[in-house]
Short mmCIF file of C-alpha atoms and ligand atoms in Angstrom, two decimals:
data_model
loop_
_atom_site.label_atom_id
_atom_site.label_comp_id
_atom_site.label_asym_id
_atom_site.label_seq_id
_atom_site.Cartn_x
_atom_site.Cartn_y
_atom_site.Cartn_z
CA MET A 1 31.30 -66.34 92.08
CA HIS A 2 28.94 -63.38 91.73
CA HIS A 3 26.76 -63.21 94.94
CA THR A 4 23.18 -61.07 94.65
CA LYS A 5 19.94 -62.13 96.27
CA TYR A 6 17.60 -61.26 94.24
CA LEU A 7 18.70 -62.11 90.33
CA LEU A 8 16.11 -61.23 88.23
CA ILE A 9 16.34 -62.95 84.17
CA GLY A 10 14.58 -60.81 81.31
CA SER A 11 14.45 -56.95 81.08
CA SER A 12 11.23 -56.38 79.79
CA HIS A 13 7.71 -55.17 81.06
CA ALA A 14 7.65 -58.21 83.74
CA GLY A 15 11.34 -58.22 84.96
CA LEU A 16 11.21 -54.11 85.66
CA SER A 17 8.27 -54.33 87.18
CA ALA A 18 9.34 -56.96 89.65
CA LEU A 19 12.23 -54.42 90.39
CA ASP A 20 10.12 -51.45 91.47
CA ALA A 21 8.26 -53.64 93.24
CA ILE A 22 11.39 -54.83 95.26
CA ARG A 23 12.75 -51.51 95.02
CA LEU A 24 9.90 -49.96 97.27
CA GLN A 25 10.49 -52.19 99.67
CA ASP A 26 14.19 -52.68 100.16
CA LYS A 27 16.76 -50.26 98.34
CA GLU A 28 19.70 -51.44 99.12
CA GLY A 29 19.81 -55.75 98.72
CA ALA A 30 21.95 -56.53 96.10
CA LEU A 31 19.83 -56.71 92.82
CA THR A 32 20.71 -58.12 89.48
CA LEU A 33 19.03 -57.78 86.54
CA VAL A 34 20.27 -59.84 83.04
CA THR A 35 19.31 -60.20 79.55
CA GLN A 36 20.56 -62.07 76.63
CA GLU A 37 20.39 -58.84 74.52
CA SER A 38 23.14 -56.88 74.40
CA CYS A 39 20.70 -52.83 74.89
CA LEU A 40 19.12 -51.14 77.07
CA PRO A 41 15.77 -52.20 77.97
CA TYR A 42 13.09 -51.49 76.35
CA SER A 43 9.41 -53.37 75.15
CA PRO A 44 8.42 -55.47 72.11
CA THR A 45 5.51 -53.40 71.64
CA ILE A 46 7.88 -50.03 70.15
CA LEU A 47 8.44 -52.94 67.40
CA PRO A 48 5.82 -52.31 64.73
CA TYR A 49 6.83 -48.41 65.28
CA VAL A 50 10.92 -49.67 64.83
CA LEU A 51 9.26 -51.43 61.65
CA SER A 52 7.35 -48.25 60.09
CA GLY A 53 10.48 -45.53 60.67
CA GLN A 54 7.97 -44.05 63.45
CA THR A 55 9.78 -44.36 65.76
CA ASN A 56 14.12 -44.51 66.34
CA PRO A 57 15.84 -47.39 67.14
CA ASP A 58 17.87 -45.16 70.22
CA LYS A 59 14.85 -44.43 70.88
CA VAL A 60 12.59 -46.86 72.23
CA PHE A 61 14.10 -47.41 75.78
CA LEU A 62 11.98 -48.37 79.15
CA ARG A 63 15.23 -47.15 81.59
CA ASP A 64 18.73 -45.72 80.48
CA GLN A 65 22.07 -46.95 82.59
CA GLN A 66 21.58 -43.83 85.24
CA SER A 67 17.55 -44.59 86.24
CA LEU A 68 19.53 -48.50 86.73
CA ASP A 69 22.61 -46.97 88.46
CA SER A 70 19.78 -44.91 90.88
CA GLN A 71 17.88 -48.03 91.49
CA SER A 72 21.35 -49.55 92.36
CA VAL A 73 20.67 -52.05 89.97
CA ALA A 74 23.55 -54.46 88.85
CA PHE A 75 22.32 -54.90 84.97
CA LYS A 76 24.08 -57.47 83.14
CA PRO A 77 23.10 -57.04 78.98
CA GLY A 78 24.37 -59.80 76.97
CA ALA A 79 24.07 -62.65 79.35
CA ARG A 80 21.69 -65.77 78.17
CA VAL A 81 21.22 -67.98 81.07
CA VAL A 82 21.61 -71.69 79.84
CA ALA A 83 20.60 -73.47 82.79
CA VAL A 84 19.72 -73.41 86.83
CA ASP A 85 19.77 -75.22 89.33
CA GLY A 86 17.36 -74.78 92.12
CA ARG A 87 18.47 -76.50 94.42
CA ASN A 88 22.17 -74.98 95.42
CA ARG A 89 20.65 -71.61 93.97
CA GLN A 90 23.24 -70.70 90.96
CA VAL A 91 22.42 -70.22 87.23
CA THR A 92 24.70 -70.58 84.78
CA LEU A 93 25.41 -68.38 81.71
CA GLU A 94 26.92 -68.78 78.43
CA SER A 95 30.13 -67.04 78.75
CA GLY A 96 30.05 -69.89 81.44
CA GLU A 97 30.01 -67.88 84.67
CA LYS A 98 27.68 -68.88 87.05
CA MET A 99 26.04 -66.42 89.43
CA GLU A 100 24.95 -67.35 92.85
CA TYR A 101 21.21 -65.79 94.10
CA GLU A 102 19.14 -65.76 97.48
CA LYS A 103 15.92 -65.18 95.49
CA LEU A 104 15.22 -65.92 91.32
CA LEU A 105 12.61 -64.23 89.13
CA LEU A 106 12.00 -65.68 85.87
CA ALA A 107 11.15 -63.24 83.48
CA THR A 108 12.30 -64.42 79.77
CA GLY A 109 9.27 -63.49 78.40
CA ALA A 110 8.19 -65.87 74.99
CA ALA A 111 9.65 -66.23 71.63
CA PRO A 112 8.40 -66.68 67.77
CA LYS A 113 6.78 -70.23 67.53
CA ARG A 114 8.05 -71.71 64.16
CA PRO A 115 4.92 -73.78 61.84
CA ARG A 116 5.57 -77.18 60.95
CA VAL A 117 6.24 -75.76 57.22
CA GLU A 118 9.20 -78.38 55.38
CA GLY A 119 12.84 -76.22 54.22
CA LEU A 120 12.04 -73.23 56.40
CA GLU A 121 14.73 -73.59 58.63
CA ALA A 122 16.94 -73.73 55.83
CA VAL A 123 15.37 -70.35 53.58
CA PRO A 124 16.17 -66.83 55.19
CA HIS A 125 13.29 -65.41 56.88
CA HIS A 126 12.18 -62.67 59.31
CA VAL A 127 10.46 -62.90 63.16
CA LEU A 128 9.56 -60.17 65.10
CA ARG A 129 10.49 -59.90 68.62
CA THR A 130 13.53 -58.36 69.63
CA LEU A 131 14.48 -55.12 68.55
CA GLU A 132 17.49 -57.17 66.75
CA ASP A 133 14.49 -58.11 64.59
CA ALA A 134 12.34 -54.62 63.85
CA VAL A 135 15.67 -53.56 62.59
CA LYS A 136 16.96 -56.66 60.28
CA LEU A 137 13.40 -56.59 59.21
CA ARG A 138 13.23 -52.67 58.43
CA SER A 139 16.04 -52.71 56.26
CA GLY A 140 14.46 -55.67 54.18
CA LEU A 141 11.89 -53.00 53.13
CA ARG A 142 12.13 -52.17 49.24
CA LYS A 143 10.08 -50.77 47.25
CA ASP A 144 8.15 -52.52 44.27
CA ARG A 145 9.52 -56.13 46.18
CA THR A 146 6.79 -59.06 47.42
CA ALA A 147 6.74 -60.36 50.51
CA VAL A 148 4.46 -63.02 52.06
CA VAL A 149 3.91 -63.07 55.75
CA LEU A 150 2.67 -66.29 57.68
CA GLY A 151 0.54 -65.60 60.43
CA ALA A 152 -2.43 -63.78 60.70
CA GLY A 153 -2.45 -62.38 64.58
CA LEU A 154 -1.29 -59.89 65.59
CA ILE A 155 2.63 -59.10 64.88
CA GLY A 156 1.85 -60.62 61.53
CA LEU A 157 -0.99 -57.91 60.59
CA HIS A 158 1.69 -55.48 62.07
CA ALA A 159 4.34 -56.88 60.19
CA ALA A 160 1.98 -56.99 56.75
CA GLU A 161 0.87 -53.11 57.43
CA ASN A 162 3.84 -52.10 57.42
CA LEU A 163 5.31 -54.18 54.76
CA ALA A 164 2.81 -52.96 52.44
CA LYS A 165 3.09 -49.23 53.61
CA SER A 166 6.63 -49.62 52.19
CA GLY A 167 5.50 -50.14 48.86
CA MET A 168 6.09 -53.58 49.41
CA ARG A 169 2.66 -56.71 47.83
CA VAL A 170 2.37 -58.39 50.65
CA VAL A 171 0.57 -61.86 51.10
CA VAL A 172 -0.07 -62.77 54.40
CA VAL A 173 -1.16 -66.48 54.75
CA GLU A 174 -3.00 -67.64 58.11
CA ALA A 175 -4.45 -71.83 58.38
CA LEU A 176 -7.91 -70.25 60.23
CA SER A 177 -10.97 -68.60 59.25
CA GLN A 178 -10.50 -65.42 59.87
CA VAL A 179 -7.41 -62.90 60.87
CA LEU A 180 -6.89 -62.06 64.78
CA PRO A 181 -8.92 -65.16 66.00
CA GLY A 182 -7.53 -64.78 69.84
CA TYR A 183 -8.73 -61.09 69.70
CA PHE A 184 -12.02 -60.64 67.37
CA ASP A 185 -15.17 -63.04 66.70
CA GLU A 186 -15.98 -63.23 62.62
CA GLU A 187 -17.58 -60.06 61.99
CA ALA A 188 -15.27 -57.82 63.96
CA SER A 189 -12.14 -60.06 61.94
CA GLN A 190 -13.79 -59.20 59.11
CA MET A 191 -14.28 -56.10 59.23
CA ILE A 192 -9.94 -55.71 59.34
CA HIS A 193 -9.54 -57.90 57.20
CA LYS A 194 -11.33 -55.63 54.59
CA ALA A 195 -9.45 -52.89 55.87
CA PHE A 196 -6.19 -55.04 54.55
CA SER A 197 -7.29 -56.03 51.18
CA GLU A 198 -8.56 -52.24 50.44
CA ASN A 199 -4.84 -51.22 51.07
CA GLY A 200 -3.45 -54.06 48.82
CA VAL A 201 -2.90 -56.66 51.01
CA LYS A 202 -4.22 -60.21 50.33
CA ILE A 203 -4.99 -62.41 53.29
CA LEU A 204 -5.23 -65.97 51.99
CA LEU A 205 -7.52 -67.47 55.39
CA ASN A 206 -8.11 -71.25 56.08
CA GLU A 207 -4.43 -71.97 54.07
CA LYS A 208 -1.32 -73.62 55.29
CA GLY A 209 2.41 -73.19 53.50
CA LEU A 210 3.34 -76.96 53.41
CA LYS A 211 7.21 -76.82 52.15
CA VAL A 212 9.04 -73.53 51.46
CA LYS A 213 12.40 -73.08 48.91
CA GLY A 214 15.02 -70.69 48.37
CA ALA A 215 16.71 -69.95 45.19
CA ASP A 216 17.76 -66.38 43.42
CA GLY A 217 16.96 -64.61 46.05
CA LYS A 218 13.46 -65.56 46.29
CA THR A 219 11.61 -67.95 48.64
CA THR A 220 9.19 -70.44 47.21
CA LEU A 221 5.93 -71.00 49.35
CA SER A 222 3.69 -74.22 48.50
CA LEU A 223 0.41 -73.78 49.89
CA ALA A 224 -1.62 -77.00 51.47
CA SER A 225 -4.27 -75.87 48.85
CA GLY A 226 -2.07 -76.72 45.56
CA GLY A 227 -0.42 -73.30 44.28
CA SER A 228 2.88 -71.40 45.47
CA LEU A 229 3.76 -68.24 46.17
CA SER A 230 6.70 -66.24 45.35
CA ALA A 231 8.53 -63.37 48.10
CA GLY A 232 11.42 -61.83 48.56
CA LEU A 233 10.55 -61.85 52.05
CA LEU A 234 9.68 -63.97 54.20
CA VAL A 235 7.73 -62.97 57.34
CA VAL A 236 7.00 -66.11 60.50
CA ALA A 237 4.40 -64.67 62.50
CA THR A 238 2.58 -67.82 63.38
CA GLY A 239 2.24 -67.20 67.40
CA VAL A 240 4.91 -67.74 70.18
CA GLN A 241 6.15 -70.16 72.98
CA PRO A 242 7.09 -69.15 76.29
CA ARG A 243 10.70 -69.25 76.68
CA VAL A 244 11.71 -72.23 78.55
CA GLU A 245 14.97 -74.83 77.45
CA PHE A 246 17.40 -72.95 80.03
CA LEU A 247 15.13 -74.99 82.80
CA GLU A 248 16.21 -78.87 81.70
CA GLY A 249 16.85 -80.27 84.99
CA SER A 250 15.81 -77.11 87.43
CA GLY A 251 13.26 -79.30 89.22
CA VAL A 252 11.27 -76.39 87.47
CA GLU A 253 7.68 -77.57 87.08
CA VAL A 254 6.82 -76.70 83.07
CA ASP A 255 3.81 -77.41 81.03
CA GLN A 256 3.13 -74.70 78.30
CA GLY A 257 5.01 -72.60 80.41
CA ILE A 258 5.88 -72.09 83.79
CA LEU A 259 3.72 -72.94 86.67
CA VAL A 260 3.10 -70.79 88.95
CA ASP A 261 0.24 -70.19 91.91
CA GLU A 262 -0.96 -66.98 93.12
CA ARG A 263 1.41 -64.90 94.32
CA MET A 264 3.77 -65.84 91.03
CA ARG A 265 5.76 -68.71 93.05
CA THR A 266 7.03 -72.08 90.93
CA SER A 267 7.76 -75.09 92.26
CA VAL A 268 10.68 -74.52 93.38
CA SER A 269 11.16 -72.93 96.60
CA GLY A 270 12.88 -69.12 96.20
CA ILE A 271 12.45 -69.21 92.17
CA TRP A 272 9.09 -67.26 91.52
CA ALA A 273 8.36 -66.83 87.28
CA ALA A 274 5.91 -63.70 86.07
CA GLY A 275 5.02 -62.55 82.32
CA ASP A 276 4.67 -64.37 79.06
CA VAL A 277 6.92 -67.21 80.45
CA ALA A 278 4.12 -67.96 83.03
CA GLN A 279 1.15 -69.97 82.91
CA ALA A 280 -0.96 -69.35 86.05
CA ARG A 281 -5.00 -69.03 86.80
CA GLY A 282 -7.31 -67.97 84.48
CA PHE A 283 -9.95 -65.23 85.50
CA PHE A 284 -12.73 -66.50 84.41
CA GLU A 285 -11.63 -70.14 85.21
CA PRO A 286 -9.26 -71.48 87.66
CA SER A 287 -7.08 -73.34 84.82
CA LYS A 288 -3.78 -72.55 84.76
CA ILE A 289 -3.12 -70.14 80.78
CA LEU A 290 -0.63 -68.08 78.86
CA SER A 291 -1.83 -64.90 78.44
CA ALA A 292 0.79 -63.22 76.38
CA THR A 293 0.10 -59.23 77.06
CA LEU A 294 1.66 -56.57 77.98
CA PRO A 295 -0.64 -55.24 81.26
CA ASN A 296 -0.44 -58.95 82.32
CA ALA A 297 3.41 -58.85 82.79
CA VAL A 298 3.43 -55.95 84.64
CA GLU A 299 0.92 -56.93 87.36
CA GLN A 300 2.54 -60.37 87.14
CA GLY A 301 5.75 -59.10 88.17
CA ARG A 302 4.36 -56.56 90.31
CA LEU A 303 2.71 -58.67 92.17
CA ALA A 304 5.86 -61.69 92.13
CA GLY A 305 8.24 -58.68 93.10
CA MET A 306 5.77 -58.21 96.32
CA ASP A 307 6.05 -61.13 97.34
CA MET A 308 9.58 -61.47 97.29
CA VAL A 309 10.15 -58.63 99.96
CA ASP A 310 6.91 -59.88 102.07
CA ASP A 311 5.70 -57.03 101.07
CA PRO A 312 2.52 -56.96 103.09
CA ALA A 313 0.20 -55.36 99.99
CA LEU A 314 0.17 -58.33 98.15
CA LYS A 315 -3.06 -59.14 97.00
CA VAL A 316 -2.78 -62.57 95.46
CA TYR A 317 -3.48 -62.66 91.44
CA PRO A 318 -7.21 -62.89 90.52
CA GLY A 319 -6.78 -64.28 86.63
CA ALA A 320 -5.22 -62.36 83.32
CA VAL A 321 -7.88 -60.76 81.71
CA ASN A 322 -6.81 -60.20 78.11
CA LEU A 323 -6.40 -56.46 76.87
CA ASN A 324 -4.88 -55.06 73.84
CA THR A 325 -5.46 -52.09 71.73
CA TYR A 326 -4.63 -52.19 68.15
CA LYS A 327 -3.81 -49.78 65.55
CA PHE A 328 -4.30 -50.62 61.67
CA PHE A 329 -4.80 -47.90 58.73
CA GLY A 330 -6.14 -45.13 60.30
CA HIS A 331 -8.56 -47.80 62.50
CA ARG A 332 -7.89 -48.26 66.23
CA ALA A 333 -9.68 -51.32 67.67
CA PHE A 334 -9.17 -52.96 71.42
CA SER A 335 -10.85 -56.37 72.94
CA VAL A 336 -11.26 -57.23 76.55
CA GLY A 337 -11.85 -60.32 78.31
CA MET A 338 -14.24 -63.10 76.31
CA ILE A 339 -14.24 -62.39 73.10
CA ARG A 340 -16.58 -65.68 72.34
CA THR A 341 -19.44 -66.49 74.22
CA GLU A 342 -20.61 -69.35 76.47
CA LYS A 343 -23.61 -70.53 77.73
CA GLY A 344 -25.51 -67.57 79.52
CA CYS A 345 -24.06 -64.99 77.86
CA GLU A 346 -25.93 -62.10 76.62
CA VAL A 347 -24.50 -60.12 73.78
CA GLU A 348 -24.96 -56.20 73.06
CA LYS A 349 -23.47 -55.37 69.49
CA GLU A 350 -23.93 -52.13 67.83
CA ILE A 351 -22.61 -51.62 63.89
CA VAL A 352 -22.16 -48.86 61.83
CA PRO A 353 -20.91 -49.70 59.01
CA GLU A 354 -20.90 -45.95 57.00
CA ASN A 355 -18.01 -45.24 60.19
CA PHE A 356 -16.67 -48.24 60.45
CA LYS A 357 -17.73 -48.88 63.88
CA TYR A 358 -18.10 -51.81 65.94
CA GLN A 359 -18.98 -52.78 69.34
CA LYS A 360 -19.76 -55.75 71.19
CA LEU A 361 -20.16 -56.21 74.81
CA VAL A 362 -20.55 -59.43 76.34
CA PHE A 363 -22.73 -59.89 79.59
CA LYS A 364 -22.52 -63.04 82.22
CA ASP A 365 -24.99 -62.78 85.24
CA ASP A 366 -25.66 -59.12 84.41
CA GLN A 367 -21.68 -58.80 84.70
CA LEU A 368 -19.43 -57.28 81.61
CA VAL A 369 -17.79 -60.54 80.83
CA GLY A 370 -15.97 -58.64 77.37
CA ALA A 371 -15.80 -55.82 75.27
CA SER A 372 -14.61 -55.34 71.81
CA GLY A 373 -14.27 -52.34 69.00
CA ILE A 374 -13.32 -50.63 66.24
CA ASN A 375 -13.39 -47.01 65.74
CA SER A 376 -15.67 -47.47 68.80
CA ASP A 377 -15.97 -44.56 71.98
CA LEU A 378 -15.18 -47.18 74.26
CA ASP A 379 -12.37 -46.67 77.03
CA PRO A 380 -11.32 -49.94 77.04
CA GLY A 381 -9.20 -49.57 80.57
CA ILE A 382 -13.17 -48.44 81.84
CA MET A 383 -14.38 -51.96 80.34
CA TYR A 384 -11.27 -53.17 82.32
CA GLN A 385 -11.57 -52.60 85.19
CA LEU A 386 -15.75 -53.37 85.22
CA ILE A 387 -14.99 -57.26 84.31
CA ARG A 388 -11.83 -56.90 86.80
CA ARG A 389 -13.93 -55.77 89.11
CA LYS A 390 -17.04 -57.95 88.65
CA ALA A 391 -18.91 -55.30 88.56
CA TYR A 392 -23.01 -55.93 88.60
CA LEU A 393 -24.84 -53.81 85.56
CA GLY A 394 -28.61 -55.37 86.60
CA ASP A 395 -29.63 -52.27 87.77
CA VAL A 396 -28.24 -50.42 85.16
CA LYS A 397 -28.00 -52.34 82.05
CA ALA A 398 -30.10 -51.16 79.75
CA ARG A 399 -28.44 -47.50 80.73
CA PHE A 400 -25.05 -48.63 80.16
CA CYS A 401 -25.89 -50.75 76.91
CA ALA A 402 -27.20 -47.91 75.31
CA SER A 403 -24.46 -45.38 76.14
CA PRO A 404 -22.05 -47.29 77.75
CA GLY A 405 -19.30 -44.21 75.88
CA GLU A 406 -21.34 -41.72 78.20
CA GLY A 407 -22.46 -40.05 75.20
CA ARG A 408 -18.96 -39.29 73.44
CA GLY A 409 -19.26 -39.91 69.57
CA PRO A 410 -21.26 -39.96 66.87
CA PRO A 411 -25.34 -41.29 66.87
CA ARG A 412 -25.52 -44.87 67.72
CA ARG A 413 -26.83 -46.69 65.43
CA ALA A 414 -28.17 -50.93 64.01
CA ARG A 415 -28.31 -51.91 67.83
CA ARG A 416 -28.74 -55.96 68.43
CA GLY A 417 -29.28 -58.09 71.77
CA THR A 418 -27.77 -61.77 71.05
CA ARG A 419 -28.25 -64.71 73.42
CA HIS A 420 -24.86 -66.72 73.05
CA ASP A 421 -26.85 -69.09 70.76
CA GLY A 422 -26.69 -66.11 68.25
CA SER A 423 -30.77 -65.86 68.14
CA ALA A 424 -32.16 -62.06 67.96
CA SER A 425 -33.30 -61.37 71.51
CA GLN A 426 -34.13 -58.47 70.23
CA PRO A 427 -34.78 -56.85 66.31
CA PRO A 428 -32.32 -54.28 65.53
CA VAL A 429 -33.38 -51.18 66.53
CA GLU A 430 -32.10 -47.45 65.94
CA SER A 431 -30.56 -46.03 68.57
CA THR A 432 -31.02 -42.20 69.40
CA GLY A 433 -27.67 -41.52 70.90
CA ARG A 434 -27.20 -38.66 73.34
C1 LIG B 1 5.65 -56.74 67.87
C2 LIG B 1 5.31 -57.04 69.27
C3 LIG B 1 3.36 -56.57 69.38
C4 LIG B 1 2.84 -56.04 71.18
N1 LIG B 1 2.40 -55.36 70.41
C5 LIG B 1 1.53 -55.89 72.08
C6 LIG B 1 0.31 -54.80 72.26
O1 LIG B 1 -0.49 -54.26 71.50
N2 LIG B 1 -0.57 -55.40 73.62
C7 LIG B 1 0.02 -55.77 74.40
O2 LIG B 1 -0.69 -56.30 75.52
N3 LIG B 1 1.37 -56.78 74.45
C8 LIG B 1 2.09 -56.71 72.65
N4 LIG B 1 2.96 -57.58 73.07
C9 LIG B 1 3.48 -58.44 73.71
C10 LIG B 1 3.72 -57.54 74.74
O3 LIG B 1 5.27 -57.05 74.62
C11 LIG B 1 4.57 -59.26 75.51
O4 LIG B 1 3.25 -59.57 76.75
C12 LIG B 1 5.46 -59.23 77.03
O5 LIG B 1 6.76 -57.36 76.34
C13 LIG B 1 5.79 -60.05 77.67
O6 LIG B 1 6.56 -59.06 78.68
P1 LIG B 1 8.29 -59.75 79.10
O7 LIG B 1 8.71 -59.07 80.74
O8 LIG B 1 7.19 -61.20 80.09
O9 LIG B 1 8.66 -60.97 78.51
P2 LIG B 1 9.16 -59.88 76.67
O10 LIG B 1 8.95 -58.87 76.54
O11 LIG B 1 9.29 -61.19 75.61
O12 LIG B 1 10.83 -60.03 77.73
C14 LIG B 1 11.71 -60.75 77.60
C15 LIG B 1 12.72 -60.37 78.18
O13 LIG B 1 13.96 -61.93 79.14
C16 LIG B 1 15.22 -62.08 78.14
N5 LIG B 1 15.04 -63.50 78.01
C17 LIG B 1 14.74 -64.70 76.78
N6 LIG B 1 15.62 -65.71 78.00
C18 LIG B 1 16.82 -65.05 77.94
C19 LIG B 1 17.78 -65.90 78.84
N7 LIG B 1 17.89 -67.71 78.37
N8 LIG B 1 18.96 -65.17 79.79
C20 LIG B 1 18.93 -63.82 79.89
N9 LIG B 1 17.63 -63.27 78.94
C21 LIG B 1 16.25 -63.27 78.91
C22 LIG B 1 14.52 -61.33 76.63
O14 LIG B 1 15.62 -60.93 75.85
C23 LIG B 1 14.04 -60.32 77.45
O15 LIG B 1 14.32 -58.94 77.50
C24 LIG B 1 3.19 -57.79 71.50
C25 LIG B 1 4.79 -57.87 71.01
C26 LIG B 1 5.10 -57.41 70.32
C27 LIG B 1 7.01 -58.57 69.70
#
């Protein structure tokens, strides 16, 4: 039986980050990296560019075989783990092969969530999570054809934009009352929605697909509101869920994701989890939450790897502060930390419609707790650090709000401050900028 000191399941951001942290302390301990995919490690964040054709699928890899060899990694692609036996420290692969480990990292990420739409299993549809998905979807792009996208989250909108740019007529169906509900407030979402409408993408809000049927190369989706949509291509992008199905009977405690402590340890000794599959404490609250973002996967993977080798430099996980950047139709947007306000929050908003610019800062107890923007000069990385470090801005808050971008960019206008209840704490003012 294959025996390894460190067994890492999943070769994406969390797995690779753990690998690097382990190799900083232990250059020689036998380390095996397995993935169910048949290719070298890559980032799912590159997939929209593969879909658009901006990036060649051969050029997306995060590591090549040579760099894995130089880190003494036994890389095993095409190896799907189907069971974990925590008591005997063994995993079983789909092929039936068993592997013994001393320390195990579960970094299996998340898989697309299928919505409850009658008939969906029986009709051809696309998702966008793996390189194979992106290549397949790209090959489905044709001029003068139609597409329906279920879900107006980041992945749904990435798909819709690229389908539209390839000349297809696209309709997006979203059950909630705004696009990107997990990332932006209603005002910012409306601006993004407008950009999509102006580029020919129709978005139906407060709408659901109930039933789907396929015939003659067309898919017909019956809508909750009574109408129906027919299209040549159906894309399902209604969220993701942690990949945990192989843990049944393992003893590893799972809620929505794998429950981990502040060192990424699971409930079973010798097993850690990190990234999209893990459910760890939040930054703003101690309850355990999922956080499916790249920076979070990198950080959790690093901490898990450090703990696996007892690295004395480890500082426990402070909780995830979500950070997302998003480009659409020539615009750039970001959101970090709290999007919606709660009691005691103060909001500084700035909107310049003619520049298609939006900027929002959220404060609580004189600390920045959230920031978002569209075509804003704010640096998402700096906003992230201010939030993470709980920087006290009391004495400089007014100056910070007047010039958070340190004078970069055009003059600011239509700045307004609001309290959490939405009432204006001061009337809109014209800023002179700097
Ligand atoms: C289209 C798209 C765009 C995105 N854009 C952004 C963005 O702009 N910003 C951002 O922060 N995040 C973005 N994300 C999310 C980001 O990619 C994830 O948060 C990140 O990849 C999580 O890393 P991970 O290592 O936890 O899991 P994953 O990247 O999901 O990797 C999991 C790995 O585990 C393997 N695996 C799973 N199950 C098994 C098994 N049973 N046996 C063996 N191997 C297994 C998989 O094959 C894969 O290699 C995007 C995601 C997608 C799909």
